[in-house]
CSV table of C-alpha atoms in Angstrom, one decimal:
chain,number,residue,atom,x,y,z
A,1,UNK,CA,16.1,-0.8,17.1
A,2,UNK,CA,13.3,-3.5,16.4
A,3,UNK,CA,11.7,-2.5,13.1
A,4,UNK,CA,7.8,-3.4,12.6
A,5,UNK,CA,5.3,-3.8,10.0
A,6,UNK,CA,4.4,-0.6,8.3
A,7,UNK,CA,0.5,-0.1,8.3
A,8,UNK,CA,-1.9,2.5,6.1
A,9,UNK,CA,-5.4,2.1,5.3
A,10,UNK,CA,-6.3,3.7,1.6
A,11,UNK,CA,-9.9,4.3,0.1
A,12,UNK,CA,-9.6,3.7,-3.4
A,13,UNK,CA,-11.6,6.3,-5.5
A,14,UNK,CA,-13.4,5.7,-8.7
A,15,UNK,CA,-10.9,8.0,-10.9
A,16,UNK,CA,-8.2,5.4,-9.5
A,17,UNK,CA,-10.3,2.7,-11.1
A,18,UNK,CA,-10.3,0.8,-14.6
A,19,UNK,CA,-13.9,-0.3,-16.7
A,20,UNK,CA,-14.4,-3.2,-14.3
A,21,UNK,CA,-14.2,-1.5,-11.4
A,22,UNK,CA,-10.7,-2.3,-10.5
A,23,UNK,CA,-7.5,-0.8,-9.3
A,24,UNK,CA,-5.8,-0.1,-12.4
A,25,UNK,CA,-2.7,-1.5,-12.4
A,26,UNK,CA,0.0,1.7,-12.4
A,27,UNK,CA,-2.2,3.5,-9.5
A,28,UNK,CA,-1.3,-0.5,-7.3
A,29,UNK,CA,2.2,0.1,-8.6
A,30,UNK,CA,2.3,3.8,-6.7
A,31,UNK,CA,0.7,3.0,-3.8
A,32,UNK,CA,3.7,0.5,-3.2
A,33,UNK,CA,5.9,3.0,-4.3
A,34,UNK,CA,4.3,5.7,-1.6
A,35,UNK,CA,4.0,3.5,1.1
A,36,UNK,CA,7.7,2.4,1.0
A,37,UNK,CA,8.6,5.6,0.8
A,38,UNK,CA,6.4,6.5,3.7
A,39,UNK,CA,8.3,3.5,5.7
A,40,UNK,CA,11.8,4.1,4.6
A,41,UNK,CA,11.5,8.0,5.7
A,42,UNK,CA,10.3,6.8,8.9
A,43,UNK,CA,13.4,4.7,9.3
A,44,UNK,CA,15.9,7.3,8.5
A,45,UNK,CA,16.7,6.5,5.0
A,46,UNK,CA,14.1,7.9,2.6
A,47,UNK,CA,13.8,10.7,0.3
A,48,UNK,CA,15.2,13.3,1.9
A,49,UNK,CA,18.5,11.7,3.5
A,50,UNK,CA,19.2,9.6,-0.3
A,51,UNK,CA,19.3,13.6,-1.5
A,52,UNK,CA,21.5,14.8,1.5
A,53,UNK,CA,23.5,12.1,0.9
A,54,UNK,CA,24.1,12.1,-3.1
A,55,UNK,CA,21.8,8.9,-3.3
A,56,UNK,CA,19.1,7.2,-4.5
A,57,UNK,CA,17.0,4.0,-4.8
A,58,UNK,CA,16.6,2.1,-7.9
A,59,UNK,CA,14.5,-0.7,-8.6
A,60,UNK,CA,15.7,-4.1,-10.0
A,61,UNK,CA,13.2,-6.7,-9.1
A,62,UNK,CA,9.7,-7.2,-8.6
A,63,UNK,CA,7.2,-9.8,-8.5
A,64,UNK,CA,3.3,-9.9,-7.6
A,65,UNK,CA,1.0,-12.5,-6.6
A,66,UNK,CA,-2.4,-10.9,-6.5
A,67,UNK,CA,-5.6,-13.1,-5.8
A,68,UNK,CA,-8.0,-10.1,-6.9
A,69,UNK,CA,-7.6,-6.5,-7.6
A,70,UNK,CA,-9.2,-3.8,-4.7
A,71,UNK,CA,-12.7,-2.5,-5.6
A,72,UNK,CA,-14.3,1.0,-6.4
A,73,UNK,CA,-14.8,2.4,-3.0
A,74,UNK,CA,-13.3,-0.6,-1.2
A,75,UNK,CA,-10.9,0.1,2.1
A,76,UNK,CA,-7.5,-1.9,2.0
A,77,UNK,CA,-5.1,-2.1,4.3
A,78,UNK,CA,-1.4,-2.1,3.1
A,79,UNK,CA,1.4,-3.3,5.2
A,80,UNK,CA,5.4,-3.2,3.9
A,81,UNK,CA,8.4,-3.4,5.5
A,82,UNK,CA,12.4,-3.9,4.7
A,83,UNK,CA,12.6,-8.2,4.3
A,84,UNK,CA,16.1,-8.4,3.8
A,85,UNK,CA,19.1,-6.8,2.7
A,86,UNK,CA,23.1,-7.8,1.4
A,87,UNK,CA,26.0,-5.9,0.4
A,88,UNK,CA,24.5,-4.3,-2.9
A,89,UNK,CA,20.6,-4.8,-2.7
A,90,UNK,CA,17.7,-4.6,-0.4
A,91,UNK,CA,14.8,-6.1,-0.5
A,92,UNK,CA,11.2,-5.0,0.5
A,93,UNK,CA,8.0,-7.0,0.9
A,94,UNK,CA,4.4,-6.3,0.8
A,95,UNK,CA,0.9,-7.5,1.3
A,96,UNK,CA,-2.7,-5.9,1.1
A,97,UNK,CA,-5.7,-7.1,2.6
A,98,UNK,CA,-9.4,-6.2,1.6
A,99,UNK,CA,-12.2,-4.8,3.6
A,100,UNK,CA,-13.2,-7.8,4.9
A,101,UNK,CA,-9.5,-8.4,6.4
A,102,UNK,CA,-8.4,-11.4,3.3
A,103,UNK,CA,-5.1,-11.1,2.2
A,104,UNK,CA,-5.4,-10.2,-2.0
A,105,UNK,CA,-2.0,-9.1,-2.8
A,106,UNK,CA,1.2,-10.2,-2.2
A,107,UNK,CA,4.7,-8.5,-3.8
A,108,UNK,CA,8.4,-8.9,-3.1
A,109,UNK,CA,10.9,-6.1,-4.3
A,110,UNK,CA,14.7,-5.4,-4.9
A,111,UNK,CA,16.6,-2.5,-4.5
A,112,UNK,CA,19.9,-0.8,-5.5
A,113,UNK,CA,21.4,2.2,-3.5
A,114,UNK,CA,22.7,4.2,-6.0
A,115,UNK,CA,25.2,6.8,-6.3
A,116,UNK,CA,23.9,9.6,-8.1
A,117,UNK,CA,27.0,11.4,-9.5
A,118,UNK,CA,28.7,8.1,-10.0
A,119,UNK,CA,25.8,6.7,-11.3
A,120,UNK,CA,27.5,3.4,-9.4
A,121,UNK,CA,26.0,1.0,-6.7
A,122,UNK,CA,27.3,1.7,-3.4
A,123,UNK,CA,27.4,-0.9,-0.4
A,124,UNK,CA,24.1,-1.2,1.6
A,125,UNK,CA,25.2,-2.0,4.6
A,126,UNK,CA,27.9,0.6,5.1
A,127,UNK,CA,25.3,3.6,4.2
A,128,UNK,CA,22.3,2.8,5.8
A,129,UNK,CA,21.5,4.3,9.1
A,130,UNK,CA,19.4,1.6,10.4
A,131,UNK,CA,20.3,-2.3,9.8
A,132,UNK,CA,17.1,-4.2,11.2
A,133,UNK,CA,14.9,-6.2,9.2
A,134,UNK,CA,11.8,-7.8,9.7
A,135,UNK,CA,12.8,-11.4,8.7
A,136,UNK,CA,9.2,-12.5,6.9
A,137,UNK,CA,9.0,-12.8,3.2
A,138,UNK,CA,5.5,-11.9,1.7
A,139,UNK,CA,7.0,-14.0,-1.7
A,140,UNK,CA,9.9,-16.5,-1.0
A,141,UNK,CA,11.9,-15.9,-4.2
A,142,UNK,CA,15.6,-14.9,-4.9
A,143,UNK,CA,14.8,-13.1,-8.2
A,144,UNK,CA,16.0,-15.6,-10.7
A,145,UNK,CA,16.9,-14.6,-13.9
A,146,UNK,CA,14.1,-14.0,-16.7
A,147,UNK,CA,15.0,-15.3,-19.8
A,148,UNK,CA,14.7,-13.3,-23.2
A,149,UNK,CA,11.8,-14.2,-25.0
A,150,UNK,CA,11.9,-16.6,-28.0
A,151,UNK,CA,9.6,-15.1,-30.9
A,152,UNK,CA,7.6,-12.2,-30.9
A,153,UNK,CA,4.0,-12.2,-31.1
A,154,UNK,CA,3.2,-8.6,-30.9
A,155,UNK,CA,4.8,-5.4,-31.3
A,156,UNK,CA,3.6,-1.9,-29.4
A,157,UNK,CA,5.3,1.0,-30.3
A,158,UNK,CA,5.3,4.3,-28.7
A,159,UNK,CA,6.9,7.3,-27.1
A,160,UNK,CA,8.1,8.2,-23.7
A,161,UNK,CA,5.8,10.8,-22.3
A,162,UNK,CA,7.0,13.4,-20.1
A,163,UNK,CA,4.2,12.1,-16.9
A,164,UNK,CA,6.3,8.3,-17.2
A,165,UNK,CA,9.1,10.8,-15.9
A,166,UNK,CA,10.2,10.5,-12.4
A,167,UNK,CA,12.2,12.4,-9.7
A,168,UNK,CA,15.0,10.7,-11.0
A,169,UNK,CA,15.0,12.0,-14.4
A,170,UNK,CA,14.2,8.3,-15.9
A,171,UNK,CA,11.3,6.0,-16.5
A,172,UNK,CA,9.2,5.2,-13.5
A,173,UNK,CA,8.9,1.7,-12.6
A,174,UNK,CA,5.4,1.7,-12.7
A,175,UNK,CA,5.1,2.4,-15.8
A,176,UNK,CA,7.0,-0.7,-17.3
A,177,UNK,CA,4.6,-2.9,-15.8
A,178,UNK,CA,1.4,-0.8,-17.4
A,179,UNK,CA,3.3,-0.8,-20.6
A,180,UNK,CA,3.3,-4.7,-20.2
A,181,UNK,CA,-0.4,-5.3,-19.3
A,182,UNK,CA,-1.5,-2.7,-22.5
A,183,UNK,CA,0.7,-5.0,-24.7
A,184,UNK,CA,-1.7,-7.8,-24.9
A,185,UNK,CA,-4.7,-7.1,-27.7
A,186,UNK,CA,-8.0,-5.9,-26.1
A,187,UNK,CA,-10.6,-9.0,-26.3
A,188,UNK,CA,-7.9,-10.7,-24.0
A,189,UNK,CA,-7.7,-7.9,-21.7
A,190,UNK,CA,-11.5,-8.0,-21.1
A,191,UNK,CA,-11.8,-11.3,-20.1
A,192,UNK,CA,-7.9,-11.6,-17.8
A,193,UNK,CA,-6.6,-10.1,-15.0
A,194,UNK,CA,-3.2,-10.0,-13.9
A,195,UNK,CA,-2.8,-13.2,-11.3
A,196,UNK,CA,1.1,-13.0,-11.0
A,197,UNK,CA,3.6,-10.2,-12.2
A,198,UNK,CA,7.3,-10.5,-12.6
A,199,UNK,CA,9.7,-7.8,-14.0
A,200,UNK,CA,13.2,-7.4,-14.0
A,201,UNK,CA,14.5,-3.8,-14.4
A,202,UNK,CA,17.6,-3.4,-16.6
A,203,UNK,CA,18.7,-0.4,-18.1
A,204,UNK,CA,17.2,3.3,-17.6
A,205,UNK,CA,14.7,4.8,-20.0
A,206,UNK,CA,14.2,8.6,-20.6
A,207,UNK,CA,12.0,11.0,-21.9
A,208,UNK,CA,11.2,11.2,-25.6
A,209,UNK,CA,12.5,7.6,-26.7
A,210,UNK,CA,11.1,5.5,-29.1
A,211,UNK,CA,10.1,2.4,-27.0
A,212,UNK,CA,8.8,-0.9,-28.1
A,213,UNK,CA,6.8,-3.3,-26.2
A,214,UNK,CA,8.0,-7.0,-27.8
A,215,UNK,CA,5.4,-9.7,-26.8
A,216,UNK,CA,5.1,-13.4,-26.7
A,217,UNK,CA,1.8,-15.3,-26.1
A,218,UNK,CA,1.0,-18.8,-24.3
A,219,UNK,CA,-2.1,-19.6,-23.6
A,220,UNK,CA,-2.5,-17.5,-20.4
A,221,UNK,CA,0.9,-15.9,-20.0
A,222,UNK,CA,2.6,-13.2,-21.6
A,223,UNK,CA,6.1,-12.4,-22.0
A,224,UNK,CA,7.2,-9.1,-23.0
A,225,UNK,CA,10.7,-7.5,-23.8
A,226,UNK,CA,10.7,-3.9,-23.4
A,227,UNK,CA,13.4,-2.4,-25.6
A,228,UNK,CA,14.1,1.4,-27.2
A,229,UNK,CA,14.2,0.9,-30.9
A,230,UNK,CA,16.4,4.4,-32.0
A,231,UNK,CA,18.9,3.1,-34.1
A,232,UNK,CA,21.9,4.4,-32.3
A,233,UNK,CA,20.8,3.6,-28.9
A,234,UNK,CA,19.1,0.4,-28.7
A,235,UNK,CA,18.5,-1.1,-25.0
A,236,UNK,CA,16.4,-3.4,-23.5
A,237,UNK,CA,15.0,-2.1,-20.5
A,238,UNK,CA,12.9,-4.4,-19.2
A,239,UNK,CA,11.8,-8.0,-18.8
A,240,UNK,CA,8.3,-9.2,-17.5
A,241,UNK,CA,6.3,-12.0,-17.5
A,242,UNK,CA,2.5,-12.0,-16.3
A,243,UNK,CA,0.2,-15.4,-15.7
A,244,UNK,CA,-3.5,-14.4,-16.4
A,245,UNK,CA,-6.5,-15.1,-15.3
């Protein structure tokens, strides 16, 4: 079976947008999230046949290269598709294109099939129904490692609400990536947006936890660690590093 491109055209609405007028971040982050689950049900390995199956998909990698954010009102057109795949990950690519057809965002992901009582990776390429790629890479990158930052600049502390929830029962990955962009003070928010995101998933986060956002500043990028802080339970959860613009 050939596998193609994955197309869907999405209005974006004005409650889906931030004070300039653009995409808000975590709304990009779940239209990714939708559309790949959109493609992968279409191929036979989605939603419903990870649950018939004991299994589930959990993200390890991402990383974004976005030239501008989509526009109140603006029509995009989103195309995704599976990239690449080896024994214990998967990896899926996308890329949006503005109203007047411009590519604006680029983004590369990687993927774990899970077992869910196991709570163990399981092979790939012996559980998939379908094996075909489409052998194009939106972001030519093999995920290197993202070091741990080196001082800390600024700390933003919270709680896991219950909406950062997902069907899995642990942080979405969505909202790692808003938690980054909020951890940078407000004068430099007004004036930057995101140009390239990077984020490295590491350990599952769950409702209620005390979670701090550990940030380090240089010139135009920002590296955060994001870490629980409960005495007995302390994990880092995530790593991400943004270039502003």
């Amino acid at each position: 079976m050939a596998i193609m491109k994955y197309k869907k055209q999405y209005n974006v609405r004005s409650y889906e947008c931030d004070r300039n007028n653009n995409l808000r971040i975590l709304t990009l982050m779940n239209i990714l999230q939708d559309i790949a689950d959109d493609n992968a049900a279409s191929l036979g390995f989605g939603l419903d046949f990870c649950i018939q199956n004991g299994m589930t998909w959990v993200g390890s990698n991402y990383i974004l290269e976005i030239e501008r954010l989509p526009k109140i009102h603006e029509n995009i057109v989103i195309e995704t598709w599976p990239s690449a795949k080896n024994k214990l990950s998967a990896y899926r690519d996308f890329e949006i294109f503005g109203e007047d057809g411009t590519s604006i965002i680029r983004a590369t992901s990687q993927w774990i099939l899970i077992n869910i009582e196991k709570k163990r990776p399981v092979s790939v390429l012996d559980n998939l129904p379908i094996q075909d790629v489409v052998n194009e890479r939106a972001v030519n990158t093999d995920f290197p490692k993202m070091e741990s930052i080196e001082r800390i600049d600024n700390r933003f502390k919270f709680r896991v609400r219950f909406d950062d929830i997902d069907l899995n029962k642990h942080i979405n990955n969505a909202v790692y990536i808003l938690w980054a962009t909020e951890a940078v003070e407000p004068d430099f928010r007004l004036n930057h947006n995101p140009a390239k995101i990077s984020i490295n998933f590491r350990k599952e986060g769950y409702m209620g936890e005390k979670i701090a956002v550990l940030t380090q500043m240089d010139g135009n990028i920002s590296t955060h660690s994001i870490k629980t802080y409960d005495s007995d339970n302390e994990r880092e959860l995530a790593r991400a590093t943004i270039e502003w613009k």
